CSV table of C-alpha atoms in Angstrom, one decimal:
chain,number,residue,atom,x,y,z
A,1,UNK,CA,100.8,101.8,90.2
A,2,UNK,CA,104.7,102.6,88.7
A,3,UNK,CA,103.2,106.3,90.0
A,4,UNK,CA,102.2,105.9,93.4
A,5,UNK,CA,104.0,102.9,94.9
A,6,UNK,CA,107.4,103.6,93.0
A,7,UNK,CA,108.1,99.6,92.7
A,8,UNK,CA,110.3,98.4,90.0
A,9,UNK,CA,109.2,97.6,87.3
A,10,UNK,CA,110.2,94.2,86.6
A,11,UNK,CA,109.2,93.2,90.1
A,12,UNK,CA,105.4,94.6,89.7
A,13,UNK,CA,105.3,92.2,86.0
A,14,UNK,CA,105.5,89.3,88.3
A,15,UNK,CA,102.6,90.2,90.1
A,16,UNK,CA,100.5,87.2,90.8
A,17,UNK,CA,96.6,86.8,91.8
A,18,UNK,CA,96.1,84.9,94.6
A,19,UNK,CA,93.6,82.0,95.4
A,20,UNK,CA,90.3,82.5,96.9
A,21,UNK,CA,90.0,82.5,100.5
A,22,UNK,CA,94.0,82.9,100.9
A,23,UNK,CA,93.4,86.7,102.0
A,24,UNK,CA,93.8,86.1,106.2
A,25,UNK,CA,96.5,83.8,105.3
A,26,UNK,CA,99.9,84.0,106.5
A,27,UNK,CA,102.4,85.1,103.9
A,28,UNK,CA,105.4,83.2,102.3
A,29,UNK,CA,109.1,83.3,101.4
A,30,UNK,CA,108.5,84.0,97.9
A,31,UNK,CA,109.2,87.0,96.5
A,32,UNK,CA,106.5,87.9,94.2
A,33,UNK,CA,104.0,90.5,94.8
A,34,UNK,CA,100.3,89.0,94.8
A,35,UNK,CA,97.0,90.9,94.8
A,36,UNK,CA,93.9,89.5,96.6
A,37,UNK,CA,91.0,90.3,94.9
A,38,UNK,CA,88.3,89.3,97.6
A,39,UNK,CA,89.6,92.8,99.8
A,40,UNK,CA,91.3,94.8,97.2
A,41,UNK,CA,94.7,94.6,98.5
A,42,UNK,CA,97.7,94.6,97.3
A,43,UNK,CA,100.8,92.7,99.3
A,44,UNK,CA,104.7,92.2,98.7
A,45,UNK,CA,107.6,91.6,100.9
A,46,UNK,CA,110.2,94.0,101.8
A,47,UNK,CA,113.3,93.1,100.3
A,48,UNK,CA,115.9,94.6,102.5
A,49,UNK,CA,116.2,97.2,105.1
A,50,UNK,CA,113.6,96.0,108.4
A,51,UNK,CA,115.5,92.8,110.9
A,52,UNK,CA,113.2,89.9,110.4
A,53,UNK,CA,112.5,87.1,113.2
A,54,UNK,CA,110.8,83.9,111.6
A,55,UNK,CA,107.9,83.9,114.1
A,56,UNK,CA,106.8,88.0,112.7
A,57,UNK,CA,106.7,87.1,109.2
A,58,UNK,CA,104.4,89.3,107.7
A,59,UNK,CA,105.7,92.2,109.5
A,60,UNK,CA,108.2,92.1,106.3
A,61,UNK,CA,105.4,92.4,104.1
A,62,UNK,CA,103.8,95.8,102.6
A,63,UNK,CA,100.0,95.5,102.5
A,64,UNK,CA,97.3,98.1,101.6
A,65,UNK,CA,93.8,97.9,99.9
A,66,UNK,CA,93.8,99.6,95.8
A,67,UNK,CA,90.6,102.3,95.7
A,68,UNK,CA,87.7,101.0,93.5
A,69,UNK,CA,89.0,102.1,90.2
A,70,UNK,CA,92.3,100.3,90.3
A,71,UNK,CA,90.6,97.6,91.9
A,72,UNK,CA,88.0,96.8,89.7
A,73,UNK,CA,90.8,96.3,86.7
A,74,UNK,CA,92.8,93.9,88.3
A,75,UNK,CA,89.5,91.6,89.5
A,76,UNK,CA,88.4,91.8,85.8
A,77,UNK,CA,87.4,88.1,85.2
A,78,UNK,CA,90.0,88.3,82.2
A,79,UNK,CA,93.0,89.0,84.4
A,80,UNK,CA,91.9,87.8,87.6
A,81,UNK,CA,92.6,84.1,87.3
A,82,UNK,CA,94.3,82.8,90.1
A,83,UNK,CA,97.8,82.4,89.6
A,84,UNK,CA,97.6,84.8,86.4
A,85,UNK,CA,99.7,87.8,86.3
A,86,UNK,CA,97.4,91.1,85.1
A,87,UNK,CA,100.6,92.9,83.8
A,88,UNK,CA,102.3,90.8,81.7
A,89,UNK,CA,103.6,92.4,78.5
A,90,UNK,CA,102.1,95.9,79.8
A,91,UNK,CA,105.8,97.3,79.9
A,92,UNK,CA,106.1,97.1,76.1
A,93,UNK,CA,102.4,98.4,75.4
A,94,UNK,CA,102.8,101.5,78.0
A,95,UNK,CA,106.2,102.2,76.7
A,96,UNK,CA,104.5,102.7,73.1
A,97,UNK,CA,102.0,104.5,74.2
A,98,UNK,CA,104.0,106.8,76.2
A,99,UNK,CA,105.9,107.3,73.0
A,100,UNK,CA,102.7,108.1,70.9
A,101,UNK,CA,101.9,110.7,73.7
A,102,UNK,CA,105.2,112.3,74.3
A,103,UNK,CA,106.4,112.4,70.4
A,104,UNK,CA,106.1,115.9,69.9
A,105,UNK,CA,107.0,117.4,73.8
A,106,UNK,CA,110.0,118.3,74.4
A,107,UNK,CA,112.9,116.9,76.6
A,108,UNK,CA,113.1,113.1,78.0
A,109,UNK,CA,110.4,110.3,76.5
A,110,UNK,CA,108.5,108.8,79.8
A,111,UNK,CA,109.2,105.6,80.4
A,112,UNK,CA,107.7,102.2,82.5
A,113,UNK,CA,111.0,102.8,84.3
A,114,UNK,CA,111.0,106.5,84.8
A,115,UNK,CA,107.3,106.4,85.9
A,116,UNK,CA,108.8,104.0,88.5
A,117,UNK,CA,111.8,106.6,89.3
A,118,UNK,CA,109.3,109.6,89.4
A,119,UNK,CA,107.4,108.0,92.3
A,120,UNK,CA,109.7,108.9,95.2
A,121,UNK,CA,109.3,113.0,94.1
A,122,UNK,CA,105.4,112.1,94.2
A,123,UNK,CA,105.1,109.5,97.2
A,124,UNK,CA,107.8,111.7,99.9
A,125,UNK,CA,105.9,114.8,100.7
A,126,UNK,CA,102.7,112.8,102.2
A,127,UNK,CA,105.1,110.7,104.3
A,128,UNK,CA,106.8,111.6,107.7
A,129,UNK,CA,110.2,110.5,106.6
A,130,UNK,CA,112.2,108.9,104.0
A,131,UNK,CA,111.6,105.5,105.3
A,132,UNK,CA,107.6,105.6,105.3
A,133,UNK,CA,108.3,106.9,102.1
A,134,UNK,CA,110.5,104.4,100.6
A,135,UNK,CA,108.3,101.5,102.2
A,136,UNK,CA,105.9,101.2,99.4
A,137,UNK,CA,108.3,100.2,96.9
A,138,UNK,CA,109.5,97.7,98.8
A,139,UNK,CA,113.2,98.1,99.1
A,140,UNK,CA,115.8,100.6,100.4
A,141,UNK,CA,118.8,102.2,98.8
A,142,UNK,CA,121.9,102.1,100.4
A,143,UNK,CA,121.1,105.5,102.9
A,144,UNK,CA,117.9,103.9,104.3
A,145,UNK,CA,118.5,100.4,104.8
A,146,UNK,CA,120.3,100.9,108.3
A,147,UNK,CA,117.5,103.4,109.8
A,148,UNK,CA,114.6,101.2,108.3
A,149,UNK,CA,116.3,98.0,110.2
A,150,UNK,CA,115.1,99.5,113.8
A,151,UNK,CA,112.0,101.4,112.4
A,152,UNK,CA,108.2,100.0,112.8
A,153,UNK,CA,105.5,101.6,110.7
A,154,UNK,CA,101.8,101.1,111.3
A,155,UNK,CA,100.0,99.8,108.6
A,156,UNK,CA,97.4,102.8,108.3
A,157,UNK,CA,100.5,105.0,107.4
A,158,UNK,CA,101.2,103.6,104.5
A,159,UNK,CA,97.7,103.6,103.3
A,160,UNK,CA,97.7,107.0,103.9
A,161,UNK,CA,101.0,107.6,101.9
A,162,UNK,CA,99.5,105.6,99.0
A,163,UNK,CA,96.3,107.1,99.1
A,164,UNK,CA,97.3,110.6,99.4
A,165,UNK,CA,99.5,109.7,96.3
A,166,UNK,CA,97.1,108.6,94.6
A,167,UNK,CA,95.1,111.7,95.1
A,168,UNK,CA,97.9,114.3,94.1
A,169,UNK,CA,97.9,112.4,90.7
A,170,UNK,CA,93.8,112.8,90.5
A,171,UNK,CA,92.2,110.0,91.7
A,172,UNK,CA,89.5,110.1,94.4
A,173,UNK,CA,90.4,107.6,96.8
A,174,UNK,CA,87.8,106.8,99.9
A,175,UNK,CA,90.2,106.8,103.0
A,176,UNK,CA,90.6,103.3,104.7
A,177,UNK,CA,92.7,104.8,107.4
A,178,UNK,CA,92.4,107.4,110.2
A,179,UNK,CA,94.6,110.2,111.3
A,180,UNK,CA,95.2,109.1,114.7
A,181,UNK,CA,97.2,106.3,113.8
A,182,UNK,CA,96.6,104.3,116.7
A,183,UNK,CA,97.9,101.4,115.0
A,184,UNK,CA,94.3,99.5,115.0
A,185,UNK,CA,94.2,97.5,111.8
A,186,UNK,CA,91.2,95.7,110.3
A,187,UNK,CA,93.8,92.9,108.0
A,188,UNK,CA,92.6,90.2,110.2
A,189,UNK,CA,95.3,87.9,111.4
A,190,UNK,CA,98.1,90.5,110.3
A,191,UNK,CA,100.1,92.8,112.9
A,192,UNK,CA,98.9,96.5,113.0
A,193,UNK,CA,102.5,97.3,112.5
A,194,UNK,CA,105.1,96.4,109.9
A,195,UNK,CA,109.0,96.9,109.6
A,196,UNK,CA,111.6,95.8,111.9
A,197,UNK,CA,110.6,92.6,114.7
A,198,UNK,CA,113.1,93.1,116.8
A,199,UNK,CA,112.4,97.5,117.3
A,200,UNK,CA,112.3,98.5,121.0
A,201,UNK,CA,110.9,102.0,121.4
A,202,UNK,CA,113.2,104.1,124.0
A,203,UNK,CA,111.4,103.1,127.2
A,204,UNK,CA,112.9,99.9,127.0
A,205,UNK,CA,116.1,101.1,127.0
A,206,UNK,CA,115.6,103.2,130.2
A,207,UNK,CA,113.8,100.2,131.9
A,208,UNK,CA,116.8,97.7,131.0
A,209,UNK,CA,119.5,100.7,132.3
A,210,UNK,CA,118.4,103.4,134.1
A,211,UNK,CA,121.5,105.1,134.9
A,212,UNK,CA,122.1,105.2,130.8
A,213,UNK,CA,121.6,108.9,130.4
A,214,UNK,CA,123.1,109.9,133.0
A,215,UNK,CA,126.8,108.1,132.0
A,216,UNK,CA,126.3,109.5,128.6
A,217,UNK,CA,126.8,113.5,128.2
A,218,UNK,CA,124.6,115.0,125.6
A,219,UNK,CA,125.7,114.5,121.9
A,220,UNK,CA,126.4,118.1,120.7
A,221,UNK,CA,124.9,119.3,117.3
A,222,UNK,CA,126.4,121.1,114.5
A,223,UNK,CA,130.1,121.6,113.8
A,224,UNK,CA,130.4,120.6,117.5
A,225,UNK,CA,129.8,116.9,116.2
A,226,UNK,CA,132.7,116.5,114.3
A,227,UNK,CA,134.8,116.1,117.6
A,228,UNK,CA,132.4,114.1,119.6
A,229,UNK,CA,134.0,112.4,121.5
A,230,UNK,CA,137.2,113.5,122.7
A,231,UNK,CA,139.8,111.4,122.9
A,232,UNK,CA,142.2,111.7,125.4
A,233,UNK,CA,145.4,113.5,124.5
C-alpha cells in the first residue's frame, strides 16, 4: 500500500473499516481514510490542492477498489471489525522486518517512510501527469497544489494508475477500468470524476467571451517568455 499509493504513513495507520451497508454513502469531513469491505475499495479525502464546493463533496475524495489479494487481508474477520484499524502498530513490525531483510545489503535501510517516498518514482510513469500521479496519496506539494485546484480526473484513471502500479511491483491485478476513459463509473451515487468542482473545460470560456482569443496575441515559448508582455517604454 506505502508502494503503490505513496500515502503517508501516519495517515494510512489511521485507516478505519467502515460499517456495513455505508459503501453508496456520501462521504464526510473527517479526515481519516476508511476501507469498505463489501466492494473492496479503498477511499480518503484529498487534503489540499482540488477547489471544493459543499454540494460536490465526494469529488474531494480518492476512491478505487484493492485487487483480491490485498483485499482479502483487510476483510479478514480479525481486522475487519468495523471501526477497527487493520494497520495499527504495522509501522514498528515492517520497520523490523525491513531491518532483518536489509542487514547485510548495502547502502540506506528501507523504511515504512521511505517505502512511502519511493512511491512517486513507481506510481509517475503509468500516469499522464504529475497531478494524476500525485492524486493517490492524497495531497500535493507545494508545485502541484495550484494546477490540481482547476484539474478534474476521472475515476477510472486512477484505478488504472494504481493498478498498473501494482502490477510493476508483481501483482496481477484484474482491470476494473477501461482505456477509453469515458468517465462512466460503476461507484453508485459517486461522480465519475474527482478533483476540482468548480473546473470549466475551455469551451466555456469561448462561449462566455468569444472575442477572447482574438484580444490576446499568442503567448510566445522559450527564451521569448521571459519578456512576455511588453511593457510600454
Amino acid at each position: 500500500m506505502l508502494l503503490s499509493t505513496g500515502l503517508p504513513v501516519s495517515r494510512l495507520l489511521t485507516l478505519t473499516v467502515c460499517q456495513a451497508g455505508s459503501t453508496s454513502q456520501p462521504p464526510t469531513s473527517d479526515d481519516l481514510p476508511v476501507w469498505h469491505p463489501e466492494s473492496s475499495e479503498l477511499c480518503y479525502r484529498l487534503l489540499n490542492g482540488p477547489s471544493a464546493r459543499k454540494d460536490t463533496v465526494d469529488m474531494q475524495w480518492v476512491r478505487f477498489r484493492l485487487p483480491a489479494p490485498l483485499a482479502e487481508i483487510l476483510s479478514d474477520p480479525e481486522v475487519a471489525t468495523p471501526g477497527g484499524r487493520p494497520f495499527r502498530g504495522v509501522r514498528s513490525r515492517l520497520n523490523r522486518r525491513l531491518t532483518r531483510h536489509f542487514r547485510h545489503q548495502p547502502g540506506i535501510t528501507p523504511t515504512a517512510h521511505r517505502l512511502s517516498a519511493t512511491s512517486w518514482l513507481l506510481r509517475r510513469p503509468h500516469a499522464k501527469d504529475d497531478v494524476a500521479a500525485a492524486t493517490l496519496s492524497g495531497q500535493f506539494d507545494l508545485e502541484l497544489a495550484a494546477p490540481a485546484a482547476y484539474r478534474q480526473l476521472s475515476r477510472h484513471e486512477i484505478q488504472r494508475v494504481f493498478d498498473v502500479t501494482l502490477e510493476s511491483l508483481g501483482m496481477t491485478v484484474l482491470p476494473v477500468w477501461d482505456s477509453t476513459e469515458n468517465h462512466a463509473s460503476d461507484l453508485t451515487g459517486w461522480c465519475p470524476v474527482m478533483g476540482s468542482a468548480i473546473a470549466q473545460p475551455p469551451r466555456y470560456l469561448l462561449r462566455r467571451s468569444p472575442n477572447y482569443a482574438r484580444r490576446w496575441p499568442p503567448r510566445p515559448r522559450g527564451r521569448e517568455l521571459v519578456a512576455w508582455p511588453s511593457l510600454p517604454a
